Short mmCIF file of C-alpha atoms in Angstrom, two decimals:
data_model
loop_
_atom_site.label_atom_id
_atom_site.label_comp_id
_atom_site.label_asym_id
_atom_site.label_seq_id
_atom_site.Cartn_x
_atom_site.Cartn_y
_atom_site.Cartn_z
CA MET P 1 0.35 0.00 0.29
CA ARG P 2 2.84 2.72 0.69
CA LYS P 3 4.47 1.73 -2.62
CA VAL P 4 1.23 2.05 -4.24
CA PHE P 5 0.30 5.49 -2.25
CA ARG P 6 3.76 7.35 -3.51
CA ILE P 7 3.44 6.43 -7.26
CA ALA P 8 -0.13 8.11 -6.90
CA VAL P 9 1.47 11.17 -5.91
CA SER P 10 4.66 11.62 -7.75
CA ALA P 11 2.19 10.96 -11.31
CA LEU P 12 0.15 13.27 -9.65
CA LEU P 13 2.93 16.10 -10.05
CA ALA P 14 3.86 15.36 -12.91
CA ALA P 15 0.34 15.56 -14.16
CA ASN P 16 -0.30 18.94 -12.52
CA THR P 17 3.87 20.06 -14.27
CA VAL P 18 2.38 20.36 -17.82
CA PRO P 19 -0.39 22.78 -17.98
CA VAL P 20 2.11 25.32 -15.93
CA ALA P 21 4.64 24.42 -18.54
CA ILE P 22 1.80 25.57 -21.21
CA ALA P 23 0.48 28.69 -19.59
CA GLN P 24 3.18 30.12 -20.54
CA ASP P 25 2.34 31.61 -23.74
CA VAL P 26 3.24 35.19 -25.67
CA THR P 27 0.47 37.73 -25.23
CA PRO P 28 0.81 39.85 -28.59
CA LEU P 29 0.23 43.14 -28.51
CA ASP P 30 -1.92 45.54 -30.36
CA GLU P 31 -0.19 47.57 -33.31
CA VAL P 32 -0.26 50.90 -33.15
CA ILE P 33 -0.80 53.42 -36.22
CA VAL P 34 0.07 57.05 -36.05
CA THR P 35 -1.16 58.05 -39.71
CA ALA P 36 -5.13 57.74 -38.97
CA SER P 37 -5.00 61.36 -36.67
CA LYS P 38 -0.73 62.23 -36.27
CA PHE P 39 -0.52 61.07 -32.73
CA PRO P 40 0.26 57.10 -31.63
CA GLN P 41 -2.77 55.18 -31.02
CA LYS P 42 -4.25 51.33 -31.86
CA GLN P 43 -6.12 50.14 -34.65
CA GLU P 44 -8.78 49.43 -33.69
CA GLN P 45 -9.79 52.62 -32.14
CA SER P 46 -8.64 54.47 -35.28
CA GLY P 47 -12.41 54.37 -36.61
CA LYS P 48 -11.07 54.84 -40.47
CA THR P 49 -9.76 52.15 -43.16
CA LEU P 50 -6.43 51.21 -42.00
CA THR P 51 -4.20 49.11 -44.02
CA VAL P 52 -0.41 47.97 -42.02
CA LEU P 53 1.65 46.19 -43.86
CA GLY P 54 4.45 45.50 -40.90
CA ASP P 55 8.23 44.41 -41.01
CA SER P 56 7.40 40.29 -41.08
CA LEU P 57 5.07 41.07 -44.06
CA LEU P 58 8.13 43.29 -46.02
CA ARG P 59 10.50 41.13 -45.49
CA ALA P 60 8.54 38.52 -46.82
CA ASN P 61 8.21 40.27 -50.36
CA SER P 62 11.53 41.76 -50.50
CA GLY P 63 12.22 40.42 -53.82
CA LYS P 64 9.71 42.81 -55.08
CA ALA P 65 9.11 46.43 -55.89
CA LEU P 66 7.18 49.01 -53.49
CA GLY P 67 4.31 49.72 -56.54
CA ASP P 68 4.17 45.76 -57.02
CA LEU P 69 3.01 45.29 -52.98
CA LEU P 70 0.97 48.32 -53.32
CA ASN P 71 -0.63 46.49 -56.09
CA GLN P 72 -1.88 43.90 -54.38
CA GLN P 73 -3.84 45.70 -51.51
CA VAL P 74 -7.76 46.25 -51.91
CA GLY P 75 -8.48 49.32 -53.69
CA LEU P 76 -5.35 50.43 -54.32
CA GLN P 77 -3.85 50.34 -58.29
CA VAL P 78 -0.05 51.52 -59.02
CA VAL P 79 -0.12 52.25 -63.02
CA GLY P 80 3.35 50.59 -64.58
CA SER P 81 4.06 47.62 -61.95
CA GLN P 82 3.17 45.86 -64.31
CA GLN P 83 5.19 46.47 -66.55
CA PRO P 84 8.65 46.25 -67.45
CA LEU P 85 11.24 48.05 -64.59
CA GLY P 86 11.84 51.98 -65.13
CA SER P 87 7.79 53.04 -66.31
CA VAL P 88 6.63 55.28 -63.86
CA GLN P 89 5.02 53.50 -61.25
CA SER P 90 1.59 56.38 -59.44
CA ALA P 91 -0.70 55.11 -57.36
CA PHE P 92 -3.99 55.48 -57.39
CA LEU P 93 -6.29 55.06 -54.20
CA ARG P 94 -10.37 54.21 -54.60
CA GLY P 95 -9.61 54.75 -58.32
CA ALA P 96 -9.28 58.59 -57.49
CA GLY P 97 -6.62 60.50 -59.89
CA THR P 98 -2.71 59.84 -59.12
CA GLY P 99 -3.11 63.90 -57.62
CA TYR P 100 -5.06 63.13 -54.44
CA THR P 101 -3.16 60.39 -53.52
CA LEU P 102 -0.33 61.29 -50.67
CA ILE P 103 2.57 59.75 -49.99
CA LEU P 104 4.27 60.67 -47.02
CA LEU P 105 8.18 59.07 -45.62
CA ASP P 106 8.37 59.23 -42.16
CA GLY P 107 5.03 61.72 -42.22
CA VAL P 108 6.85 64.01 -45.19
CA PRO P 109 4.77 64.93 -47.91
CA VAL P 110 6.88 64.19 -51.37
CA TYR P 111 6.28 64.64 -54.30
CA ASP P 112 7.97 65.18 -58.41
CA PRO P 113 7.10 68.54 -59.18
CA SER P 114 7.83 66.98 -63.56
CA SER P 115 4.93 65.74 -62.99
CA ILE P 116 2.14 66.43 -64.85
CA GLU P 117 0.03 66.04 -61.16
CA GLY P 118 3.04 66.45 -58.71
CA ALA P 119 2.65 62.71 -58.61
CA PHE P 120 6.01 60.61 -56.62
CA ASP P 121 7.25 57.70 -58.68
CA LEU P 122 7.28 54.74 -56.48
CA ASN P 123 10.66 53.67 -58.37
CA PHE P 124 13.24 56.32 -55.83
CA ILE P 125 11.94 54.26 -52.66
CA SER P 126 13.67 50.70 -52.17
CA LEU P 127 11.52 48.11 -49.80
CA ASP P 128 14.74 47.28 -47.88
CA GLY P 129 14.37 50.16 -45.79
CA LEU P 130 11.05 50.37 -44.63
CA ALA P 131 9.64 48.97 -41.48
CA ARG P 132 6.33 49.21 -42.16
CA ILE P 133 3.54 50.90 -44.34
CA GLU P 134 0.17 52.70 -43.47
CA ILE P 135 -2.54 52.86 -46.61
CA LEU P 136 -4.97 55.42 -44.73
CA LYS P 137 -8.14 54.87 -47.14
CA GLY P 138 -11.10 57.83 -47.46
CA GLY P 139 -10.96 61.56 -47.91
CA GLN P 140 -8.17 63.43 -45.38
CA SER P 141 -8.34 66.72 -45.95
CA THR P 142 -8.77 67.90 -42.60
CA LEU P 143 -5.14 66.59 -41.37
CA TYR P 144 -3.27 66.36 -44.73
CA GLY P 145 -4.70 68.98 -47.59
CA SER P 146 -6.45 68.44 -50.53
CA ASP P 147 -4.09 66.38 -51.69
CA ALA P 148 -4.79 63.20 -50.08
CA VAL P 149 -8.71 63.63 -50.73
CA ALA P 150 -8.80 59.61 -52.47
CA GLY P 151 -5.97 58.74 -49.21
CA VAL P 152 -3.22 58.70 -47.92
CA ILE P 153 -0.24 56.26 -47.69
CA ASN P 154 2.98 57.07 -45.64
CA LEU P 155 6.19 54.84 -45.88
CA ILE P 156 7.81 54.85 -42.92
CA SER P 157 11.10 53.99 -42.51
CA LYS P 158 13.04 51.24 -40.07
CA PRO P 159 15.19 52.16 -37.07
CA ALA P 160 18.81 51.67 -35.82
CA SER P 161 19.95 49.01 -34.20
CA PRO P 162 20.32 49.05 -30.34
CA LYS P 163 24.05 47.32 -31.00
CA ARG P 164 26.17 49.31 -30.88
CA ALA P 165 27.15 48.39 -35.15
CA ALA P 166 24.38 45.50 -37.08
CA LEU P 167 25.23 44.73 -40.57
CA SER P 168 22.39 43.11 -42.21
CA GLY P 169 22.32 42.12 -46.58
CA LEU P 170 20.17 41.31 -49.22
CA LEU P 171 20.27 39.06 -52.80
CA SER P 172 17.30 37.62 -55.27
CA GLY P 173 17.02 37.12 -58.86
CA GLY P 174 14.35 36.65 -60.96
CA SER P 175 13.36 36.15 -64.54
CA TYR P 176 15.16 38.15 -67.23
CA GLY P 177 18.00 38.32 -65.57
CA THR P 178 16.35 40.32 -62.71
CA PHE P 179 19.07 40.94 -59.43
CA ARG P 180 18.89 42.94 -56.53
CA GLY P 181 20.99 43.69 -53.76
CA ASN P 182 21.30 45.10 -50.79
CA VAL P 183 23.93 46.22 -47.85
CA GLY P 184 22.90 48.07 -45.06
CA LEU P 185 25.23 49.10 -41.10
CA ASN P 186 23.35 50.56 -38.70
CA GLY P 187 23.79 50.52 -34.82
CA SER P 188 24.25 53.57 -31.84
CA LEU P 189 26.50 54.90 -30.05
CA GLY P 190 25.89 56.04 -27.03
CA LYS P 191 23.28 59.03 -27.85
CA THR P 192 23.85 59.32 -31.48
CA SER P 193 22.45 56.34 -33.84
CA TYR P 194 23.04 55.67 -37.61
CA GLN P 195 22.03 54.09 -40.48
CA VAL P 196 23.57 53.46 -44.41
CA GLN P 197 22.24 51.63 -46.63
CA TYR P 198 22.50 50.51 -49.93
CA SER P 199 20.70 49.07 -53.14
CA LYS P 200 21.18 48.36 -56.69
CA THR P 201 18.99 46.77 -59.65
CA THR P 202 19.71 45.15 -62.75
CA SER P 203 17.51 43.75 -64.96
CA ARG P 204 17.70 42.63 -69.26
CA GLY P 205 13.97 43.47 -69.40
CA PHE P 206 12.13 42.62 -71.88
CA SER P 207 9.89 45.21 -74.60
CA SER P 208 6.20 45.71 -73.86
CA ALA P 209 5.71 47.17 -77.15
CA PHE P 210 3.46 44.81 -79.63
CA ASP P 211 5.95 43.30 -83.29
CA PRO P 212 2.81 43.45 -85.11
CA THR P 213 5.40 41.76 -88.14
CA GLU P 214 6.22 38.72 -85.39
CA LYS P 215 9.79 38.83 -85.94
CA ALA P 216 10.35 39.57 -82.71
CA ASP P 217 13.39 41.35 -83.38
CA PHE P 218 12.24 44.85 -80.61
CA GLU P 219 15.91 45.68 -78.07
CA VAL P 220 14.89 44.63 -74.72
CA ASP P 221 13.78 47.63 -72.37
CA GLY P 222 17.25 47.42 -69.81
CA PHE P 223 16.81 48.79 -66.73
CA ARG P 224 19.79 49.59 -64.16
CA GLN P 225 18.70 50.93 -60.07
CA ASP P 226 21.05 52.83 -57.48
CA ILE P 227 19.47 54.29 -54.42
CA PHE P 228 21.57 55.07 -50.97
CA ARG P 229 19.46 55.79 -48.22
CA LEU P 230 21.55 58.01 -44.52
CA GLY P 231 19.87 59.04 -41.16
CA LEU P 232 21.42 59.98 -38.01
CA SER P 233 19.78 61.41 -35.15
CA HIS P 234 21.25 62.55 -32.05
CA SER P 235 19.61 63.10 -27.81
CA LEU P 236 20.13 66.34 -27.00
CA GLY P 237 18.80 66.22 -23.46
CA GLU P 238 16.11 64.37 -22.06
CA LYS P 239 13.17 64.78 -24.64
CA LEU P 240 15.23 66.67 -27.31
CA THR P 241 16.50 64.84 -30.25
CA LEU P 242 17.99 66.17 -33.90
CA ARG P 243 17.43 63.72 -36.70
CA LEU P 244 19.30 64.32 -40.03
CA SER P 245 17.83 61.69 -43.14
CA GLY P 246 19.35 61.89 -47.05
CA LEU P 247 18.63 59.71 -49.74
CA TYR P 248 19.58 60.00 -53.64
CA SER P 249 18.18 57.23 -55.79
CA ARG P 250 18.38 57.02 -59.54
CA TYR P 251 17.85 54.78 -62.12
CA ARG P 252 18.12 53.98 -66.30
CA SER P 253 15.91 52.47 -68.39
CA ASP P 254 14.88 51.69 -71.71
CA LEU P 255 12.02 53.10 -73.86
CA ASP P 256 10.35 51.75 -76.84
CA ALA P 257 9.21 54.15 -79.47
CA GLY P 258 5.51 53.46 -79.13
CA ALA P 259 2.38 50.46 -78.63
CA PHE P 260 3.92 48.89 -81.42
CA ARG P 261 7.37 50.17 -82.51
CA ASP P 262 10.51 49.21 -81.16
CA ASP P 263 13.18 51.98 -80.14
CA ARG P 264 17.29 51.05 -79.86
CA ASP P 265 18.85 54.10 -78.63
CA TYR P 266 15.58 55.62 -76.62
CA THR P 267 16.48 56.03 -72.95
CA ALA P 268 15.58 57.64 -69.70
CA ARG P 269 17.72 58.92 -67.54
CA ASN P 270 15.02 59.25 -63.18
CA THR P 271 16.62 61.01 -60.64
CA SER P 272 15.77 61.99 -57.46
CA ARG P 273 17.52 63.92 -54.32
CA GLN P 274 15.92 64.46 -50.58
CA ALA P 275 17.33 65.74 -47.10
CA SER P 276 15.71 66.28 -44.44
CA ALA P 277 16.71 67.90 -41.64
CA GLY P 278 14.60 68.27 -38.14
CA LEU P 279 13.72 67.92 -34.25
CA GLU P 280 11.56 66.31 -32.05
CA TYR P 281 10.53 66.83 -28.67
CA ALA P 282 9.01 64.40 -26.35
CA LEU P 283 5.55 65.50 -24.42
CA LYS P 284 3.70 63.06 -21.42
CA ARG P 285 1.15 61.97 -24.50
CA GLY P 286 2.90 63.09 -27.99
CA LYS P 287 5.49 64.61 -29.36
CA ILE P 288 5.97 67.25 -31.43
CA PHE P 289 8.36 67.76 -34.56
CA LEU P 290 9.62 70.85 -36.57
CA LYS P 291 10.94 69.48 -39.55
CA TYR P 292 12.60 70.83 -43.08
CA HIS P 293 12.35 68.54 -46.19
CA VAL P 294 14.39 69.10 -49.69
CA ASN P 295 12.91 67.14 -52.39
CA ASP P 296 14.51 67.89 -56.50
CA SER P 297 13.27 65.21 -58.99
CA GLU P 298 15.54 65.46 -62.21
CA ARG P 299 14.15 63.70 -66.09
CA ARG P 300 16.35 63.21 -68.79
CA TYR P 301 15.21 61.57 -72.36
CA LEU P 302 17.86 60.96 -74.58
CA ASP P 303 17.29 59.90 -78.23
CA ASP P 304 20.28 60.05 -79.56
CA SER P 305 19.53 58.24 -82.89
CA THR P 306 20.38 59.43 -86.43
CA SER P 307 18.11 56.54 -87.91
CA VAL P 308 13.55 57.02 -89.14
CA PRO P 309 12.16 53.50 -87.44
CA ALA P 310 9.60 52.56 -90.28
CA GLY P 311 5.75 53.94 -89.52
CA ALA P 312 6.99 56.55 -87.48
CA PHE P 313 5.76 59.16 -89.38
#
C-alpha cells in the first residue's frame, strides 16, 4: 500500500506540471499606428479604413518592388507596376486620380514637380529600408490637405539597431535577368544612432512594345538602379532629439517608340535627391516635430538615334 500511494502522488505532481508549462504563452500587443490621426493610437481605436503592412510582410516580399506590393492591396492600383522595370509608377487609390493620393516618407509629403500632377514616382523608394507601410483610405483633407482626397500612403523607415553595429544584406534574382541586392549598416553609439544603406537593381528586361510583324527582333528594355540612404539621430537631452536623413535614388531604363514600334536608342535617366533635418520634442502624450525637407527631381529623356523607325510618320 505504501508503494502504491507514492506512485500515485508522483503521477499527480507530474500531471500538474504540464499545464503550468503550456500556460507560459506570448501575449501579442496591439499595433500602434500614427497616420490616421497623426497621434500614436491603436488601430481598432482609429475608426478609419486603414491597412498596415508590417515588417514581417515586407521581409517576405523583399524581392519585389514597392509598386508591386502596393498594387496587391485592396482598393489600390499602381499603374506601371505590371510593366517593364523603369516604367513610371503612380498610385491610384479607390479610383481617384494619382494627384489625390498623398505619399508620405516618414510623415513628410514627397512630390515630383516634373510630373503633370506632381505625383511621386514609386521607383525611387526601395522596400529594403522600410519598417512598415500604413495605407489610409478615404478623404483625409482635414489632416493632410487637398492632396489626400483619396487617401494617404505613409512609408515608415526602419529604426537603427540598439547594438553598436548591425550588418544586413539581401540578394535575390528573377526572370529576364533581374537581380536585386542590398547591404546596410546601422547601430547606436551612446546618444547617437546611424544608418547607411545601399540598394542596387539590374534587369535585362523585355520590350513592352507589341511586334505586329511577329519577327521578335525588338530590343529588350533594360533597367539599372542605385539607391543610397543615410540616417543620423542624436539625443540633445532627455526629451529633445536631432534627426538628419538623406536619400539619393537614380535609375536608367530603355524605352520604346510607342505601342507598336521599337527604338534602340531611346533611354530615360531619372534622379531623386531628398534631404531632411528636424527636431523632435517628446511630450507626455505625444511629440512635437519641426522638420525641413528638400526634394529635387530630375528627368532626362535621350533619343540619339540617327535613323527613323518604319512607320514613324
